[in-house]
mmCIF file of C-alpha atoms in Angstrom:
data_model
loop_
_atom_site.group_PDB
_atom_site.id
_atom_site.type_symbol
_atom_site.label_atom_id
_atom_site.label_comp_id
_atom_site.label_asym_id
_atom_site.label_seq_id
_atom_site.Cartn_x
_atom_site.Cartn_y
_atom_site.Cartn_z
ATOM 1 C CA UNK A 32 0.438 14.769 -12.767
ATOM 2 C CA UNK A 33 3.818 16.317 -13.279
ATOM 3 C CA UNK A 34 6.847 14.565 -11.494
ATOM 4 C CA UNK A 35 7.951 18.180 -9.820
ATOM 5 C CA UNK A 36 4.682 18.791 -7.955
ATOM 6 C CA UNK A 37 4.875 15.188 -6.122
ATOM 7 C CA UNK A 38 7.033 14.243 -3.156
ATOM 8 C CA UNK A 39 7.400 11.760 -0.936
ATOM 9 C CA UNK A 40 8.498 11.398 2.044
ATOM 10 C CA UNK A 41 9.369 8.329 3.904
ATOM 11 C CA UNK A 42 8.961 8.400 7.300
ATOM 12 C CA UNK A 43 5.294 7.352 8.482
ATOM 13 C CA UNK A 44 6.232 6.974 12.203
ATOM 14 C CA UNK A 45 5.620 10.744 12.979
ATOM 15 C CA UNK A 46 3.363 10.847 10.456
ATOM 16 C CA UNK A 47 0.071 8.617 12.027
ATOM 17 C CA UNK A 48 -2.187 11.003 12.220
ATOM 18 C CA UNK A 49 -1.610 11.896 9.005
ATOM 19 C CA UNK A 50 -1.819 8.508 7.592
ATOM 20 C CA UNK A 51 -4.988 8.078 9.123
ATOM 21 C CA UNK A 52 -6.666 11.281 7.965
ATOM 22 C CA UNK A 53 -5.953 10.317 4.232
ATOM 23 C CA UNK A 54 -7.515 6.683 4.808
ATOM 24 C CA UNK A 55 -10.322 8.282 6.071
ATOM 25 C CA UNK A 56 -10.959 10.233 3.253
ATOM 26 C CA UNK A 57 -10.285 7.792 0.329
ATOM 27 C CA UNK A 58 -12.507 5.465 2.578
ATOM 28 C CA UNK A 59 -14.900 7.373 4.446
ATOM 29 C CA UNK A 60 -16.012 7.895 8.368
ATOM 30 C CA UNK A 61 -17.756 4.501 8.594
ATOM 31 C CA UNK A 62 -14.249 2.894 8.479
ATOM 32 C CA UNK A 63 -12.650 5.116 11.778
ATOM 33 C CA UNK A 64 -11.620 1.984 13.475
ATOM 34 C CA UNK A 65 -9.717 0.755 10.473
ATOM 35 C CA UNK A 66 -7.999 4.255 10.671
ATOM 36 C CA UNK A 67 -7.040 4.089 14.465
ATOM 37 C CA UNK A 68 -5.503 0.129 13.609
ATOM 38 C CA UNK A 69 -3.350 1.920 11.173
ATOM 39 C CA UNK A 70 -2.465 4.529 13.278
ATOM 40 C CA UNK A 71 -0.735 2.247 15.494
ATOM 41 C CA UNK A 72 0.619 0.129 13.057
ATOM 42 C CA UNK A 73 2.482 3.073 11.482
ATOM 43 C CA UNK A 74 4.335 3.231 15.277
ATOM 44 C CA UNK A 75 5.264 -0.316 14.900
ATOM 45 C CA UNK A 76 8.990 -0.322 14.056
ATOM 46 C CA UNK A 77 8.732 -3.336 11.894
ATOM 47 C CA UNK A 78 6.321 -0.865 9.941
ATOM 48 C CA UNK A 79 7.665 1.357 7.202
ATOM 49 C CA UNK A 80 6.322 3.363 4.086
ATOM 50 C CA UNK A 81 5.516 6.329 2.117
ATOM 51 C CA UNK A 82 3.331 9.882 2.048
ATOM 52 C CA UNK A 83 2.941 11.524 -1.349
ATOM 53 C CA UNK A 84 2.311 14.980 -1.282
ATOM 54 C CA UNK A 85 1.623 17.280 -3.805
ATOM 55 C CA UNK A 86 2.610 20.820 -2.989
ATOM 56 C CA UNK A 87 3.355 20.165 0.221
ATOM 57 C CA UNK A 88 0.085 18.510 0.829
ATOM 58 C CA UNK A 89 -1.023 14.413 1.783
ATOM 59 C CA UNK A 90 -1.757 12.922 -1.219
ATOM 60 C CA UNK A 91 -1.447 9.738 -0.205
ATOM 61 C CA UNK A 92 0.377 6.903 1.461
ATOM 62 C CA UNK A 93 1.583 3.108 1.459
ATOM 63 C CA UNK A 94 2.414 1.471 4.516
ATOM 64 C CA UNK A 95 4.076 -1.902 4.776
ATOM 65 C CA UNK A 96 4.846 -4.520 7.683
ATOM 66 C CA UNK A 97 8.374 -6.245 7.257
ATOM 67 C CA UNK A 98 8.947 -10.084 8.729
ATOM 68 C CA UNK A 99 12.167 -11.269 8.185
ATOM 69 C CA UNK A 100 13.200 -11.016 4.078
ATOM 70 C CA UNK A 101 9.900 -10.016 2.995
ATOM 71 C CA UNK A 102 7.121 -7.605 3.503
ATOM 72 C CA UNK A 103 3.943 -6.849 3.208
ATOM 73 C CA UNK A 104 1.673 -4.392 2.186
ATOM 74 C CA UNK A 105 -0.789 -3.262 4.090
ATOM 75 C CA UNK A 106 -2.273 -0.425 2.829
ATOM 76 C CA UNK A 107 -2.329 1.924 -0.142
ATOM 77 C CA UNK A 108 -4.965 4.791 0.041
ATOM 78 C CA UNK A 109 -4.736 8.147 -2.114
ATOM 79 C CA UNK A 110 -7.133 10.695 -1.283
ATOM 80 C CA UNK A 111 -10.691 10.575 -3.202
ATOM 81 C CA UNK A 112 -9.847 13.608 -4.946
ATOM 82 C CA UNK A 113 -6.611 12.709 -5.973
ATOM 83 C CA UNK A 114 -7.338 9.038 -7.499
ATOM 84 C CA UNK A 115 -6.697 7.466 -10.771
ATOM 85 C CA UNK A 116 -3.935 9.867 -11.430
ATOM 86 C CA UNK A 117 -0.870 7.894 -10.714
ATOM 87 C CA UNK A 118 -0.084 8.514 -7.591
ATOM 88 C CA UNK A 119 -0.871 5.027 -5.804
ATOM 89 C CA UNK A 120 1.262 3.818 -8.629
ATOM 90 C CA UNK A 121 4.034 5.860 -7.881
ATOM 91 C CA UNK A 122 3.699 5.363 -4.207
ATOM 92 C CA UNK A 123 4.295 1.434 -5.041
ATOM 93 C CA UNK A 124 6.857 2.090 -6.969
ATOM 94 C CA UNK A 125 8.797 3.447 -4.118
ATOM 95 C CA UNK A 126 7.887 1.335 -1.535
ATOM 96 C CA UNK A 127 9.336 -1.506 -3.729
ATOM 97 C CA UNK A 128 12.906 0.530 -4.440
ATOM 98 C CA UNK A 129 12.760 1.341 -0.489
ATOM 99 C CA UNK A 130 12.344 -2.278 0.060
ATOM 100 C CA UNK A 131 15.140 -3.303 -1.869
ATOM 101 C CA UNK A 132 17.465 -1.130 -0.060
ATOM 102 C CA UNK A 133 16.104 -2.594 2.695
ATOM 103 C CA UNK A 134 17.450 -6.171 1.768
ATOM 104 C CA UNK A 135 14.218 -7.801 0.945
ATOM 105 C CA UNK A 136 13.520 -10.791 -0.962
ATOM 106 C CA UNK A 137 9.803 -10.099 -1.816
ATOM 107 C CA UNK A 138 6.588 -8.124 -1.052
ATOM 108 C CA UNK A 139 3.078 -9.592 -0.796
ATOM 109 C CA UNK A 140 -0.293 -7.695 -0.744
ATOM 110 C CA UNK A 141 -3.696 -9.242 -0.883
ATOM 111 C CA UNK A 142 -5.999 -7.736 -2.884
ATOM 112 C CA UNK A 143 -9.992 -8.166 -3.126
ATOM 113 C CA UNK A 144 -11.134 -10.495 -6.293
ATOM 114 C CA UNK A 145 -13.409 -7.903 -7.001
ATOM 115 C CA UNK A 146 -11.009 -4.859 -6.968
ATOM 116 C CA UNK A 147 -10.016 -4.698 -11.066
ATOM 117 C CA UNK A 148 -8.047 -1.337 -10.893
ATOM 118 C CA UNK A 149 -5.826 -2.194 -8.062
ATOM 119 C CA UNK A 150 -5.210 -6.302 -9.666
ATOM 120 C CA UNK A 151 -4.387 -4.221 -12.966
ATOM 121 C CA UNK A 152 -2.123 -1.865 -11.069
ATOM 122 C CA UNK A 153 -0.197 -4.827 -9.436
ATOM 123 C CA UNK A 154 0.311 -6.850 -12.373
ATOM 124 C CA UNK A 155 1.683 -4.335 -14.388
ATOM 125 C CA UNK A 156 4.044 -3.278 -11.569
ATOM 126 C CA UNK A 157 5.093 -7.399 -11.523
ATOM 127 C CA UNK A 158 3.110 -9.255 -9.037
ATOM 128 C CA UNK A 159 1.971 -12.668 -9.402
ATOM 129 C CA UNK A 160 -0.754 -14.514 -7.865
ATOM 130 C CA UNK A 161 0.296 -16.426 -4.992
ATOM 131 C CA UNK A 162 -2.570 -17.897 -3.098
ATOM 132 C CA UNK A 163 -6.402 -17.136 -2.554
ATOM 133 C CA UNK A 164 -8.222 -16.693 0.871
ATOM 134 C CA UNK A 165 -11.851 -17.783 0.875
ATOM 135 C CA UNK A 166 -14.363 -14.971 2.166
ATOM 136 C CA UNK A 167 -11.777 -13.015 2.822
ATOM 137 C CA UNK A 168 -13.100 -9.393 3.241
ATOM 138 C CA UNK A 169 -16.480 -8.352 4.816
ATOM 139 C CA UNK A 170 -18.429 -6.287 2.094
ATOM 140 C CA UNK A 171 -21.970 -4.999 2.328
ATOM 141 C CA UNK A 172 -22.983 -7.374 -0.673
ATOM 142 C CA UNK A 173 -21.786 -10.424 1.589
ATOM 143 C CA UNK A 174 -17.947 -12.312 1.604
ATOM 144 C CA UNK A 175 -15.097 -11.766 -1.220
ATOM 145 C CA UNK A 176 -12.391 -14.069 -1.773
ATOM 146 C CA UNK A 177 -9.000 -12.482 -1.498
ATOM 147 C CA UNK A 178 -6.243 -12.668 -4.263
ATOM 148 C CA UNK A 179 -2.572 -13.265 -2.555
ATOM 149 C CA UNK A 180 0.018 -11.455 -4.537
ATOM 150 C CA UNK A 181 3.856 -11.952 -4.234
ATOM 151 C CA UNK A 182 6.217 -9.668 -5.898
ATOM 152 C CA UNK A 183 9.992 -10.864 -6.341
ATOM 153 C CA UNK A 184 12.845 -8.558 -5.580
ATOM 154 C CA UNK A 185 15.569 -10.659 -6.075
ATOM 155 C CA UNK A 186 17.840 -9.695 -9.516
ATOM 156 C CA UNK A 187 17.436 -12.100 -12.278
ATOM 157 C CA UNK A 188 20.274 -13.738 -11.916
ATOM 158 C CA UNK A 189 20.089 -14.601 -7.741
ATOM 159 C CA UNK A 190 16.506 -16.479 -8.355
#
């Protein structure tokens, strides 16, 4: 994917519906109310994030909830079309620089035991396990544990 085709754009408060629409596609119809929860929580103003697009179209997004110093992620969806091309890693990539101008000490995500690409993607981007939640997420083929991840954003030197 070349750099000049993608753009992001940062504001995901206007942009619900939108949001929504590319969860929905990366996860399917069966998930709707999933969509509408993040459809609100991208009017929340403790809320922020990201929508790629590539030539001027939703790629995908990343949407994050801040509490005091730190934040966490709460989604990252890329259309089905438009996966394993970069773009979710790119979209972290950004939401991490955004948080730091936002004066954040961390971000966390939790992340599926089960879901190699995406513990693959956050490692290499610097997270570090954190904590584990038992029967976490609700999958057809029964519980899965869920993987807490922390990411630092303080500089070397402040830790």
């Amino acid at each position: 994917m070349s750099d000049h085709q993608l753009q992001f754009w940062p504001d995901v408060h206007n942009r619900a519906e939108m949001v929504a629409d590319i969860f929905t596609d990366a996860y399917g119809s069966e998930r709707e109310k999933d969509a509408t929860f993040l459809k609100s929580l991208c009017m929340a103003p403790v809320c922020f994030g990201m929508i790629a697009h590539i030539d001027q179209k939703p790629a995908g997004f990343i949407l994050l909830q801040q509490a005091d110093d730190s934040a966490d992620i709460i989604e990252i969806s890329v259309r089905t079309a438009l996966q394993n091309k970069g773009i979710g890693r790119q979209l972290l990539e950004q939401a991490l620089s955004h948080a730091r101008i936002r004066c954040l000490t961390r971000v966390l995500l939790e992340v599926a035991v089960t879901n190699q690409p995406a513990l693959k993607l956050y490692r290499s981007a610097g997270f570090s396990l954190v904590g584990k939640r038992p029967q976490y997420y609700h999958q057809k083929s029964g519980k899965i544990d869920a993987l807490v991840m922390a990411h630092s954003l303080k500089e070397a030197d402040e830790v």
